[in-house]
JSON list of C-alpha atoms in Angstrom, two decimals:
[
{"chain": "A", "resi": 10, "resn": "MET", "atom": "CA", "xyz": [45.13, 126.47, 86.25]},
{"chain": "A", "resi": 11, "resn": "ARG", "atom": "CA", "xyz": [48.00, 128.92, 86.58]},
{"chain": "A", "resi": 12, "resn": "ARG", "atom": "CA", "xyz": [48.82, 127.59, 90.04]},
{"chain": "A", "resi": 13, "resn": "THR", "atom": "CA", "xyz": [48.92, 124.08, 88.63]},
{"chain": "A", "resi": 14, "resn": "LEU", "atom": "CA", "xyz": [51.39, 125.22, 85.95]},
{"chain": "A", "resi": 15, "resn": "SER", "atom": "CA", "xyz": [53.49, 126.93, 88.62]},
{"chain": "A", "resi": 16, "resn": "CYS", "atom": "CA", "xyz": [53.66, 123.76, 90.70]},
{"chain": "A", "resi": 17, "resn": "LEU", "atom": "CA", "xyz": [54.49, 121.71, 87.61]},
{"chain": "A", "resi": 18, "resn": "ALA", "atom": "CA", "xyz": [57.33, 124.09, 86.68]},
{"chain": "A", "resi": 19, "resn": "ALA", "atom": "CA", "xyz": [58.70, 123.95, 90.22]},
{"chain": "A", "resi": 20, "resn": "GLU", "atom": "CA", "xyz": [58.61, 120.15, 90.16]},
{"chain": "A", "resi": 21, "resn": "ILE", "atom": "CA", "xyz": [60.45, 120.05, 86.84]},
{"chain": "A", "resi": 22, "resn": "ASN", "atom": "CA", "xyz": [63.14, 122.39, 88.21]},
{"chain": "A", "resi": 23, "resn": "ASN", "atom": "CA", "xyz": [63.50, 120.26, 91.35]},
{"chain": "A", "resi": 24, "resn": "ARG", "atom": "CA", "xyz": [63.98, 117.18, 89.20]},
{"chain": "A", "resi": 25, "resn": "GLN", "atom": "CA", "xyz": [66.62, 118.98, 87.13]},
{"chain": "A", "resi": 26, "resn": "THR", "atom": "CA", "xyz": [68.46, 119.99, 90.29]},
{"chain": "A", "resi": 27, "resn": "ARG", "atom": "CA", "xyz": [68.40, 116.46, 91.66]},
{"chain": "A", "resi": 28, "resn": "SER", "atom": "CA", "xyz": [69.56, 115.06, 88.32]},
{"chain": "A", "resi": 29, "resn": "ALA", "atom": "CA", "xyz": [72.46, 117.52, 88.15]},
{"chain": "A", "resi": 30, "resn": "LEU", "atom": "CA", "xyz": [73.63, 116.68, 91.66]},
{"chain": "A", "resi": 31, "resn": "LEU", "atom": "CA", "xyz": [73.25, 112.95, 90.97]},
{"chain": "A", "resi": 32, "resn": "ILE", "atom": "CA", "xyz": [75.41, 113.26, 87.84]},
{"chain": "A", "resi": 33, "resn": "CYS", "atom": "CA", "xyz": [78.11, 115.08, 89.83]},
{"chain": "A", "resi": 34, "resn": "LEU", "atom": "CA", "xyz": [78.07, 112.43, 92.53]},
{"chain": "A", "resi": 35, "resn": "CYS", "atom": "CA", "xyz": [78.33, 109.58, 90.01]},
{"chain": "A", "resi": 36, "resn": "SER", "atom": "CA", "xyz": [81.21, 111.30, 88.24]},
{"chain": "A", "resi": 37, "resn": "ALA", "atom": "CA", "xyz": [83.12, 111.71, 91.49]},
{"chain": "A", "resi": 38, "resn": "VAL", "atom": "CA", "xyz": [82.56, 108.05, 92.44]},
{"chain": "A", "resi": 39, "resn": "CYS", "atom": "CA", "xyz": [83.72, 106.89, 89.00]},
{"chain": "A", "resi": 40, "resn": "CYS", "atom": "CA", "xyz": [86.84, 109.04, 89.29]},
{"chain": "A", "resi": 41, "resn": "LEU", "atom": "CA", "xyz": [87.73, 107.61, 92.69]},
{"chain": "A", "resi": 42, "resn": "SER", "atom": "CA", "xyz": [87.02, 104.05, 91.51]},
{"chain": "A", "resi": 43, "resn": "GLY", "atom": "CA", "xyz": [89.31, 104.57, 88.54]},
{"chain": "A", "resi": 44, "resn": "GLN", "atom": "CA", "xyz": [92.14, 105.66, 90.80]},
{"chain": "A", "resi": 45, "resn": "SER", "atom": "CA", "xyz": [91.57, 102.63, 93.02]},
{"chain": "A", "resi": 46, "resn": "VAL", "atom": "CA", "xyz": [91.70, 100.24, 90.07]},
{"chain": "A", "resi": 47, "resn": "ALA", "atom": "CA", "xyz": [94.87, 101.93, 88.82]},
{"chain": "A", "resi": 48, "resn": "GLY", "atom": "CA", "xyz": [96.45, 101.41, 92.24]},
{"chain": "A", "resi": 49, "resn": "GLN", "atom": "CA", "xyz": [95.54, 97.71, 92.19]},
{"chain": "A", "resi": 50, "resn": "GLU", "atom": "CA", "xyz": [97.03, 97.24, 88.74]},
{"chain": "A", "resi": 51, "resn": "ARG", "atom": "CA", "xyz": [100.20, 99.04, 89.80]},
{"chain": "A", "resi": 52, "resn": "HIS", "atom": "CA", "xyz": [100.83, 96.54, 92.61]},
{"chain": "A", "resi": 53, "resn": "ALA", "atom": "CA", "xyz": [99.98, 93.43, 90.56]},
{"chain": "A", "resi": 54, "resn": "CYS", "atom": "CA", "xyz": [102.48, 90.58, 90.73]},
{"chain": "A", "resi": 55, "resn": "PRO", "atom": "CA", "xyz": [104.43, 89.60, 87.59]},
{"chain": "A", "resi": 56, "resn": "SER", "atom": "CA", "xyz": [102.40, 86.38, 87.09]},
{"chain": "A", "resi": 57, "resn": "GLN", "atom": "CA", "xyz": [100.16, 83.85, 88.83]},
{"chain": "A", "resi": 58, "resn": "LEU", "atom": "CA", "xyz": [103.28, 82.02, 90.04]},
{"chain": "A", "resi": 59, "resn": "TRP", "atom": "CA", "xyz": [103.81, 84.81, 92.58]},
{"chain": "A", "resi": 60, "resn": "GLU", "atom": "CA", "xyz": [102.03, 85.18, 95.92]},
{"chain": "A", "resi": 61, "resn": "GLU", "atom": "CA", "xyz": [101.17, 88.69, 97.16]},
{"chain": "A", "resi": 62, "resn": "PHE", "atom": "CA", "xyz": [101.44, 90.06, 100.68]},
{"chain": "A", "resi": 63, "resn": "ASN", "atom": "CA", "xyz": [101.49, 93.73, 101.71]},
{"chain": "A", "resi": 64, "resn": "SER", "atom": "CA", "xyz": [102.28, 94.99, 98.18]},
{"chain": "A", "resi": 65, "resn": "SER", "atom": "CA", "xyz": [105.21, 92.58, 97.77]},
{"chain": "A", "resi": 66, "resn": "CYS", "atom": "CA", "xyz": [105.30, 89.42, 95.67]},
{"chain": "A", "resi": 67, "resn": "TYR", "atom": "CA", "xyz": [106.97, 86.07, 96.46]},
{"chain": "A", "resi": 68, "resn": "THR", "atom": "CA", "xyz": [107.86, 83.04, 94.37]},
{"chain": "A", "resi": 69, "resn": "LEU", "atom": "CA", "xyz": [109.74, 79.81, 94.97]},
{"chain": "A", "resi": 70, "resn": "VAL", "atom": "CA", "xyz": [112.31, 78.95, 92.29]},
{"chain": "A", "resi": 71, "resn": "ASN", "atom": "CA", "xyz": [113.11, 75.23, 92.16]},
{"chain": "A", "resi": 72, "resn": "VAL", "atom": "CA", "xyz": [116.66, 74.02, 91.46]},
{"chain": "A", "resi": 73, "resn": "THR", "atom": "CA", "xyz": [118.15, 70.53, 91.21]},
{"chain": "A", "resi": 74, "resn": "LYS", "atom": "CA", "xyz": [118.61, 68.80, 94.55]},
{"chain": "A", "resi": 75, "resn": "GLU", "atom": "CA", "xyz": [122.27, 68.12, 93.77]},
{"chain": "A", "resi": 76, "resn": "ASN", "atom": "CA", "xyz": [123.11, 71.81, 93.59]},
{"chain": "A", "resi": 77, "resn": "PHE", "atom": "CA", "xyz": [125.19, 73.36, 96.34]},
{"chain": "A", "resi": 78, "resn": "LEU", "atom": "CA", "xyz": [124.25, 77.01, 96.15]},
{"chain": "A", "resi": 79, "resn": "SER", "atom": "CA", "xyz": [126.20, 79.77, 97.77]},
{"chain": "A", "resi": 80, "resn": "ILE", "atom": "CA", "xyz": [124.48, 83.04, 98.58]},
{"chain": "A", "resi": 81, "resn": "GLU", "atom": "CA", "xyz": [125.46, 84.82, 95.36]},
{"chain": "A", "resi": 82, "resn": "PRO", "atom": "CA", "xyz": [124.25, 82.16, 92.87]},
{"chain": "A", "resi": 83, "resn": "ALA", "atom": "CA", "xyz": [120.99, 81.89, 94.81]},
{"chain": "A", "resi": 84, "resn": "ARG", "atom": "CA", "xyz": [120.63, 85.64, 94.66]},
{"chain": "A", "resi": 85, "resn": "GLY", "atom": "CA", "xyz": [121.34, 85.54, 90.93]},
{"chain": "A", "resi": 86, "resn": "LEU", "atom": "CA", "xyz": [118.37, 83.22, 90.33]},
{"chain": "A", "resi": 87, "resn": "CYS", "atom": "CA", "xyz": [116.10, 85.85, 91.86]},
{"chain": "A", "resi": 88, "resn": "LYS", "atom": "CA", "xyz": [117.72, 88.73, 90.00]},
{"chain": "A", "resi": 89, "resn": "ASP", "atom": "CA", "xyz": [117.09, 86.90, 86.72]},
{"chain": "A", "resi": 90, "resn": "ARG", "atom": "CA", "xyz": [113.40, 87.30, 87.55]},
{"chain": "A", "resi": 91, "resn": "GLY", "atom": "CA", "xyz": [113.69, 90.96, 88.47]},
{"chain": "A", "resi": 92, "resn": "ALA", "atom": "CA", "xyz": [113.52, 90.16, 92.18]},
{"chain": "A", "resi": 93, "resn": "GLU", "atom": "CA", "xyz": [115.81, 89.76, 95.20]},
{"chain": "A", "resi": 94, "resn": "ILE", "atom": "CA", "xyz": [116.49, 86.83, 97.49]},
{"chain": "A", "resi": 95, "resn": "ILE", "atom": "CA", "xyz": [114.01, 86.92, 100.36]},
{"chain": "A", "resi": 96, "resn": "SER", "atom": "CA", "xyz": [114.16, 89.46, 103.17]},
{"chain": "A", "resi": 97, "resn": "ILE", "atom": "CA", "xyz": [111.65, 89.40, 106.03]},
{"chain": "A", "resi": 98, "resn": "GLY", "atom": "CA", "xyz": [110.65, 92.56, 107.83]},
{"chain": "A", "resi": 99, "resn": "SER", "atom": "CA", "xyz": [108.00, 91.49, 110.33]},
{"chain": "A", "resi": 100, "resn": "LYS", "atom": "CA", "xyz": [106.50, 88.62, 112.28]},
{"chain": "A", "resi": 101, "resn": "GLU", "atom": "CA", "xyz": [103.39, 88.80, 110.08]},
{"chain": "A", "resi": 102, "resn": "GLU", "atom": "CA", "xyz": [105.47, 88.39, 106.92]},
{"chain": "A", "resi": 103, "resn": "ASN", "atom": "CA", "xyz": [107.30, 85.43, 108.47]},
{"chain": "A", "resi": 104, "resn": "LEU", "atom": "CA", "xyz": [104.00, 83.75, 109.36]},
{"chain": "A", "resi": 105, "resn": "PHE", "atom": "CA", "xyz": [102.66, 84.39, 105.86]},
{"chain": "A", "resi": 106, "resn": "LEU", "atom": "CA", "xyz": [105.66, 82.62, 104.32]},
{"chain": "A", "resi": 107, "resn": "VAL", "atom": "CA", "xyz": [105.32, 79.63, 106.66]},
{"chain": "A", "resi": 108, "resn": "LYS", "atom": "CA", "xyz": [101.61, 79.32, 105.86]},
{"chain": "A", "resi": 109, "resn": "THR", "atom": "CA", "xyz": [102.29, 79.55, 102.12]},
{"chain": "A", "resi": 110, "resn": "PHE", "atom": "CA", "xyz": [104.94, 76.83, 102.37]},
{"chain": "A", "resi": 111, "resn": "GLN", "atom": "CA", "xyz": [102.45, 74.60, 104.14]},
{"chain": "A", "resi": 112, "resn": "THR", "atom": "CA", "xyz": [99.54, 75.19, 101.77]},
{"chain": "A", "resi": 113, "resn": "LYS", "atom": "CA", "xyz": [100.97, 75.97, 98.32]},
{"chain": "A", "resi": 114, "resn": "TRP", "atom": "CA", "xyz": [104.71, 75.70, 97.80]},
{"chain": "A", "resi": 115, "resn": "LYS", "atom": "CA", "xyz": [105.37, 72.39, 99.62]},
{"chain": "A", "resi": 116, "resn": "GLY", "atom": "CA", "xyz": [109.01, 73.35, 99.32]},
{"chain": "A", "resi": 117, "resn": "PRO", "atom": "CA", "xyz": [112.23, 72.27, 101.07]},
{"chain": "A", "resi": 118, "resn": "ARG", "atom": "CA", "xyz": [112.65, 72.09, 104.82]},
{"chain": "A", "resi": 119, "resn": "GLU", "atom": "CA", "xyz": [115.05, 75.04, 104.85]},
{"chain": "A", "resi": 120, "resn": "VAL", "atom": "CA", "xyz": [115.50, 78.01, 102.54]},
{"chain": "A", "resi": 121, "resn": "LEU", "atom": "CA", "xyz": [118.34, 80.48, 102.43]},
{"chain": "A", "resi": 122, "resn": "LEU", "atom": "CA", "xyz": [117.47, 84.03, 103.46]},
{"chain": "A", "resi": 123, "resn": "GLY", "atom": "CA", "xyz": [119.08, 87.09, 101.90]},
{"chain": "A", "resi": 124, "resn": "MET", "atom": "CA", "xyz": [120.87, 87.94, 105.14]},
{"chain": "A", "resi": 125, "resn": "PHE", "atom": "CA", "xyz": [124.59, 88.02, 105.82]},
{"chain": "A", "resi": 126, "resn": "TYR", "atom": "CA", "xyz": [126.93, 88.83, 108.70]},
{"chain": "A", "resi": 127, "resn": "ASP", "atom": "CA", "xyz": [128.73, 92.16, 108.28]},
{"chain": "A", "resi": 128, "resn": "SER", "atom": "CA", "xyz": [132.03, 92.06, 110.16]},
{"chain": "A", "resi": 129, "resn": "ASP", "atom": "CA", "xyz": [132.50, 95.82, 109.81]},
{"chain": "A", "resi": 130, "resn": "ASP", "atom": "CA", "xyz": [129.96, 96.52, 112.53]},
{"chain": "A", "resi": 131, "resn": "ASN", "atom": "CA", "xyz": [129.31, 92.96, 113.78]},
{"chain": "A", "resi": 132, "resn": "SER", "atom": "CA", "xyz": [125.67, 92.84, 112.74]},
{"chain": "A", "resi": 133, "resn": "LEU", "atom": "CA", "xyz": [123.34, 91.01, 110.39]},
{"chain": "A", "resi": 134, "resn": "LYS", "atom": "CA", "xyz": [122.15, 92.83, 107.28]},
{"chain": "A", "resi": 135, "resn": "TRP", "atom": "CA", "xyz": [119.84, 92.19, 104.35]},
{"chain": "A", "resi": 136, "resn": "LEU", "atom": "CA", "xyz": [121.34, 91.98, 100.89]},
{"chain": "A", "resi": 137, "resn": "ASP", "atom": "CA", "xyz": [118.55, 94.17, 99.47]},
{"chain": "A", "resi": 138, "resn": "LYS", "atom": "CA", "xyz": [119.67, 96.90, 101.92]},
{"chain": "A", "resi": 139, "resn": "SER", "atom": "CA", "xyz": [116.30, 96.99, 103.69]},
{"chain": "A", "resi": 140, "resn": "GLU", "atom": "CA", "xyz": [116.34, 97.81, 107.39]},
{"chain": "A", "resi": 141, "resn": "VAL", "atom": "CA", "xyz": [116.60, 94.91, 109.82]},
{"chain": "A", "resi": 142, "resn": "THR", "atom": "CA", "xyz": [113.39, 95.30, 111.82]},
{"chain": "A", "resi": 143, "resn": "PHE", "atom": "CA", "xyz": [112.75, 91.65, 112.69]},
{"chain": "A", "resi": 144, "resn": "LEU", "atom": "CA", "xyz": [114.88, 88.66, 113.73]},
{"chain": "A", "resi": 145, "resn": "ASN", "atom": "CA", "xyz": [113.72, 85.15, 114.56]},
{"chain": "A", "resi": 146, "resn": "LEU", "atom": "CA", "xyz": [117.04, 83.50, 115.46]},
{"chain": "A", "resi": 147, "resn": "GLY", "atom": "CA", "xyz": [116.01, 82.22, 118.87]},
{"chain": "A", "resi": 148, "resn": "GLN", "atom": "CA", "xyz": [118.97, 81.10, 121.01]},
{"chain": "A", "resi": 149, "resn": "VAL", "atom": "CA", "xyz": [121.53, 81.20, 118.19]},
{"chain": "A", "resi": 150, "resn": "GLU", "atom": "CA", "xyz": [124.77, 83.01, 119.02]},
{"chain": "A", "resi": 151, "resn": "LEU", "atom": "CA", "xyz": [126.71, 84.73, 116.27]},
{"chain": "A", "resi": 152, "resn": "VAL", "atom": "CA", "xyz": [130.46, 84.26, 116.05]},
{"chain": "A", "resi": 153, "resn": "ASP", "atom": "CA", "xyz": [132.32, 87.52, 115.59]},
{"chain": "A", "resi": 154, "resn": "ASN", "atom": "CA", "xyz": [134.34, 87.97, 112.41]},
{"chain": "A", "resi": 155, "resn": "ASN", "atom": "CA", "xyz": [132.77, 84.89, 110.77]},
{"chain": "A", "resi": 156, "resn": "LEU", "atom": "CA", "xyz": [132.58, 86.14, 107.18]},
{"chain": "A", "resi": 157, "resn": "ASP", "atom": "CA", "xyz": [130.75, 83.02, 105.96]},
{"chain": "A", "resi": 158, "resn": "THR", "atom": "CA", "xyz": [127.73, 83.36, 108.22]},
{"chain": "A", "resi": 159, "resn": "CYS", "atom": "CA", "xyz": [124.34, 83.51, 106.52]},
{"chain": "A", "resi": 160, "resn": "VAL", "atom": "CA", "xyz": [120.81, 82.76, 107.74]},
{"chain": "A", "resi": 161, "resn": "GLU", "atom": "CA", "xyz": [118.31, 80.06, 106.81]},
{"chain": "A", "resi": 162, "resn": "MET", "atom": "CA", "xyz": [114.65, 79.63, 107.69]},
{"chain": "A", "resi": 163, "resn": "ASN", "atom": "CA", "xyz": [112.86, 76.44, 108.64]},
{"chain": "A", "resi": 164, "resn": "THR", "atom": "CA", "xyz": [109.79, 76.42, 106.39]},
{"chain": "A", "resi": 165, "resn": "GLN", "atom": "CA", "xyz": [107.73, 74.40, 108.90]},
{"chain": "A", "resi": 166, "resn": "SER", "atom": "CA", "xyz": [108.37, 76.31, 112.12]},
{"chain": "A", "resi": 167, "resn": "GLY", "atom": "CA", "xyz": [109.47, 79.69, 110.74]},
{"chain": "A", "resi": 168, "resn": "LEU", "atom": "CA", "xyz": [112.53, 79.69, 113.01]},
{"chain": "A", "resi": 169, "resn": "TRP", "atom": "CA", "xyz": [115.83, 81.00, 111.66]},
{"chain": "A", "resi": 170, "resn": "GLY", "atom": "CA", "xyz": [119.28, 79.54, 112.05]},
{"chain": "A", "resi": 171, "resn": "VAL", "atom": "CA", "xyz": [122.81, 80.32, 110.92]},
{"chain": "A", "resi": 172, "resn": "THR", "atom": "CA", "xyz": [124.44, 78.49, 108.03]},
{"chain": "A", "resi": 173, "resn": "ASP", "atom": "CA", "xyz": [127.49, 78.64, 105.80]},
{"chain": "A", "resi": 174, "resn": "CYS", "atom": "CA", "xyz": [127.06, 81.18, 103.00]},
{"chain": "A", "resi": 175, "resn": "ASP", "atom": "CA", "xyz": [129.21, 79.16, 100.57]},
{"chain": "A", "resi": 176, "resn": "HIS", "atom": "CA", "xyz": [127.96, 75.64, 101.33]},
{"chain": "A", "resi": 177, "resn": "PHE", "atom": "CA", "xyz": [124.20, 75.58, 101.55]},
{"chain": "A", "resi": 178, "resn": "THR", "atom": "CA", "xyz": [122.37, 72.69, 99.92]},
{"chain": "A", "resi": 179, "resn": "ALA", "atom": "CA", "xyz": [119.20, 74.05, 98.33]},
{"chain": "A", "resi": 180, "resn": "SER", "atom": "CA", "xyz": [116.45, 72.57, 96.20]},
{"chain": "A", "resi": 181, "resn": "ALA", "atom": "CA", "xyz": [114.66, 75.89, 95.92]},
{"chain": "A", "resi": 182, "resn": "VAL", "atom": "CA", "xyz": [115.29, 79.60, 96.35]},
{"chain": "A", "resi": 183, "resn": "LEU", "atom": "CA", "xyz": [112.69, 82.01, 97.72]},
{"chain": "A", "resi": 184, "resn": "CYS", "atom": "CA", "xyz": [112.52, 85.34, 95.86]},
{"chain": "A", "resi": 185, "resn": "LYS", "atom": "CA", "xyz": [110.78, 88.60, 96.74]},
{"chain": "A", "resi": 186, "resn": "TYR", "atom": "CA", "xyz": [109.70, 91.38, 94.42]},
{"chain": "A", "resi": 187, "resn": "THR", "atom": "CA", "xyz": [108.71, 94.81, 95.75]},
{"chain": "A", "resi": 188, "resn": "PRO", "atom": "CA", "xyz": [107.75, 97.74, 93.49]},
{"chain": "A", "resi": 189, "resn": "LYS", "atom": "CA", "xyz": [110.36, 100.45, 93.81]},
{"chain": "A", "resi": 190, "resn": "GLY", "atom": "CA", "xyz": [111.09, 103.86, 92.30]},
{"chain": "A", "resi": 191, "resn": "ASN", "atom": "CA", "xyz": [108.44, 106.59, 92.45]},
{"chain": "A", "resi": 192, "resn": "THR", "atom": "CA", "xyz": [105.56, 104.46, 93.76]},
{"chain": "A", "resi": 193, "resn": "LYS", "atom": "CA", "xyz": [104.85, 106.86, 96.65]},
{"chain": "A", "resi": 194, "resn": "THR", "atom": "CA", "xyz": [105.15, 109.85, 94.34]},
{"chain": "A", "resi": 195, "resn": "PHE", "atom": "CA", "xyz": [102.64, 108.26, 91.98]},
{"chain": "A", "resi": 196, "resn": "ASP", "atom": "CA", "xyz": [100.24, 107.70, 94.86]},
{"chain": "A", "resi": 197, "resn": "LYS", "atom": "CA", "xyz": [100.46, 111.37, 95.86]},
{"chain": "A", "resi": 198, "resn": "LYS", "atom": "CA", "xyz": [99.91, 112.51, 92.28]},
{"chain": "A", "resi": 199, "resn": "ALA", "atom": "CA", "xyz": [96.93, 110.19, 91.89]},
{"chain": "A", "resi": 200, "resn": "LEU", "atom": "CA", "xyz": [95.42, 111.48, 95.12]},
{"chain": "A", "resi": 201, "resn": "MET", "atom": "CA", "xyz": [95.98, 115.12, 94.09]},
{"chain": "A", "resi": 202, "resn": "ILE", "atom": "CA", "xyz": [94.41, 114.55, 90.67]},
{"chain": "A", "resi": 203, "resn": "THR", "atom": "CA", "xyz": [91.44, 112.83, 92.28]},
{"chain": "A", "resi": 204, "resn": "LEU", "atom": "CA", "xyz": [90.88, 115.67, 94.75]},
{"chain": "A", "resi": 205, "resn": "ILE", "atom": "CA", "xyz": [91.18, 118.38, 92.09]},
{"chain": "A", "resi": 206, "resn": "THR", "atom": "CA", "xyz": [88.86, 116.55, 89.70]},
{"chain": "A", "resi": 207, "resn": "THR", "atom": "CA", "xyz": [86.29, 115.93, 92.42]},
{"chain": "A", "resi": 208, "resn": "PHE", "atom": "CA", "xyz": [86.45, 119.59, 93.50]},
{"chain": "A", "resi": 209, "resn": "ILE", "atom": "CA", "xyz": [85.93, 120.83, 89.92]},
{"chain": "A", "resi": 210, "resn": "ILE", "atom": "CA", "xyz": [82.98, 118.49, 89.42]},
{"chain": "A", "resi": 211, "resn": "PHE", "atom": "CA", "xyz": [81.47, 119.64, 92.71]},
{"chain": "A", "resi": 212, "resn": "VAL", "atom": "CA", "xyz": [81.86, 123.34, 91.83]},
{"chain": "A", "resi": 213, "resn": "LEU", "atom": "CA", "xyz": [80.31, 122.84, 88.40]},
{"chain": "A", "resi": 214, "resn": "GLY", "atom": "CA", "xyz": [77.44, 120.88, 89.91]},
{"chain": "A", "resi": 215, "resn": "LEU", "atom": "CA", "xyz": [76.87, 123.53, 92.56]},
{"chain": "A", "resi": 216, "resn": "SER", "atom": "CA", "xyz": [76.92, 126.31, 89.95]},
{"chain": "A", "resi": 217, "resn": "LEU", "atom": "CA", "xyz": [74.41, 124.42, 87.84]},
{"chain": "A", "resi": 218, "resn": "ALA", "atom": "CA", "xyz": [72.16, 123.91, 90.84]},
{"chain": "A", "resi": 219, "resn": "VAL", "atom": "CA", "xyz": [72.30, 127.66, 91.65]},
{"chain": "A", "resi": 220, "resn": "VAL", "atom": "CA", "xyz": [71.37, 128.60, 88.06]},
{"chain": "A", "resi": 221, "resn": "ILE", "atom": "CA", "xyz": [68.47, 126.16, 88.05]},
{"chain": "A", "resi": 222, "resn": "SER", "atom": "CA", "xyz": [67.33, 127.44, 91.43]},
{"chain": "A", "resi": 223, "resn": "LYS", "atom": "CA", "xyz": [67.35, 131.05, 90.18]},
{"chain": "A", "resi": 224, "resn": "ARG", "atom": "CA", "xyz": [65.34, 130.07, 87.12]},
{"chain": "A", "resi": 225, "resn": "LYS", "atom": "CA", "xyz": [62.86, 128.30, 89.36]},
{"chain": "A", "resi": 226, "resn": "ASN", "atom": "CA", "xyz": [62.44, 131.37, 91.59]},
{"chain": "A", "resi": 227, "resn": "TRP", "atom": "CA", "xyz": [62.04, 133.61, 88.54]},
{"chain": "A", "resi": 228, "resn": "SER", "atom": "CA", "xyz": [59.38, 131.30, 87.11]},
{"chain": "A", "resi": 229, "resn": "ASN", "atom": "CA", "xyz": [57.50, 131.17, 90.41]},
{"chain": "A", "resi": 230, "resn": "GLY", "atom": "CA", "xyz": [57.62, 134.97, 90.67]},
{"chain": "A", "resi": 231, "resn": "LEU", "atom": "CA", "xyz": [56.31, 135.34, 87.12]},
{"chain": "A", "resi": 232, "resn": "TYR", "atom": "CA", "xyz": [53.34, 133.11, 87.79]},
{"chain": "A", "resi": 233, "resn": "ARG", "atom": "CA", "xyz": [52.58, 134.86, 91.06]},
{"chain": "A", "resi": 234, "resn": "ALA", "atom": "CA", "xyz": [52.65, 138.25, 89.28]},
{"chain": "A", "resi": 235, "resn": "GLU", "atom": "CA", "xyz": [50.16, 137.06, 86.69]},
{"chain": "A", "resi": 236, "resn": "VAL", "atom": "CA", "xyz": [47.71, 135.61, 89.21]},
{"chain": "A", "resi": 237, "resn": "LEU", "atom": "CA", "xyz": [46.34, 138.76, 90.91]},
{"chain": "A", "resi": 238, "resn": "PRO", "atom": "CA", "xyz": [43.51, 138.52, 93.45]},
{"chain": "A", "resi": 239, "resn": "TYR", "atom": "CA", "xyz": [40.14, 139.80, 92.18]},
{"chain": "A", "resi": 240, "resn": "SER", "atom": "CA", "xyz": [38.57, 142.76, 94.07]},
{"chain": "A", "resi": 241, "resn": "ASP", "atom": "CA", "xyz": [35.69, 145.17, 93.27]},
{"chain": "A", "resi": 242, "resn": "ASP", "atom": "CA", "xyz": [37.59, 147.99, 94.96]},
{"chain": "A", "resi": 243, "resn": "ALA", "atom": "CA", "xyz": [40.58, 147.33, 92.78]},
{"chain": "A", "resi": 244, "resn": "VAL", "atom": "CA", "xyz": [38.43, 147.52, 89.65]},
{"chain": "A", "resi": 245, "resn": "LEU", "atom": "CA", "xyz": [36.83, 150.79, 90.85]},
{"chain": "A", "resi": 246, "resn": "VAL", "atom": "CA", "xyz": [40.19, 152.40, 91.58]},
{"chain": "A", "resi": 247, "resn": "ASP", "atom": "CA", "xyz": [41.50, 151.32, 88.22]},
{"chain": "A", "resi": 248, "resn": "THR", "atom": "CA", "xyz": [38.44, 152.82, 86.46]},
{"chain": "A", "resi": 249, "resn": "MET", "atom": "CA", "xyz": [38.78, 156.15, 88.29]},
{"chain": "A", "resi": 250, "resn": "GLU", "atom": "CA", "xyz": [42.47, 156.36, 87.40]},
{"chain": "A", "resi": 251, "resn": "ARG", "atom": "CA", "xyz": [41.65, 155.88, 83.74]},
{"chain": "A", "resi": 252, "resn": "GLU", "atom": "CA", "xyz": [38.94, 158.63, 83.83]},
{"chain": "A", "resi": 253, "resn": "ASP", "atom": "CA", "xyz": [41.31, 161.11, 85.50]},
{"chain": "A", "resi": 254, "resn": "TYR", "atom": "CA", "xyz": [43.91, 160.39, 82.88]},
{"chain": "A", "resi": 255, "resn": "ALA", "atom": "CA", "xyz": [41.39, 161.02, 80.10]}
]
């Protein structure tokens, strides 16, 4: 009977240990999931009119077909929406825009890019000051000291060409929005908070498991001390010790 109680107590303690560890694991998973959801919300586009790619958002702003937009008015349309006229940093981004034009935007044949010719160092630059890491101009040759040189993109082929910055007929302007400021700092803080929280939960869970384990060992020792093996010799020795004491 006592052995049965001992086994039952050990089983209860084992269940408590497993439950404690399971609670710790669930808490850590919930914490990490919360950080992930927060990250997704942080990179959400302003509305459903925007398309997302690599944490940036894109939208096509329609204008009247009669408008002759120079680079600055086109840029102003994007700035009114908290964005910048499009800059393209990779082949993958260029292909994404072409695919989106073909499947969703159904926009004009050419769109003006936010790129201009800088005569100071004879190079093309983006208006949003991002680094020029990709060009798709093909066989186009730039004319030195041409202050009115801008770049357009063919929305069907994805190829770029040069155009006049001040005389570009546009029926739509392509805008790009990228979260700026302390986004990377926020990511580091979120990661640090997650790691610290997970570590604290793990330590608490481990401490609880140790306490429960000690209680289990103490209970098992108590039951073993009470259940002594029966022996005639032991009874005889015990009787003689009592007589000597008397």
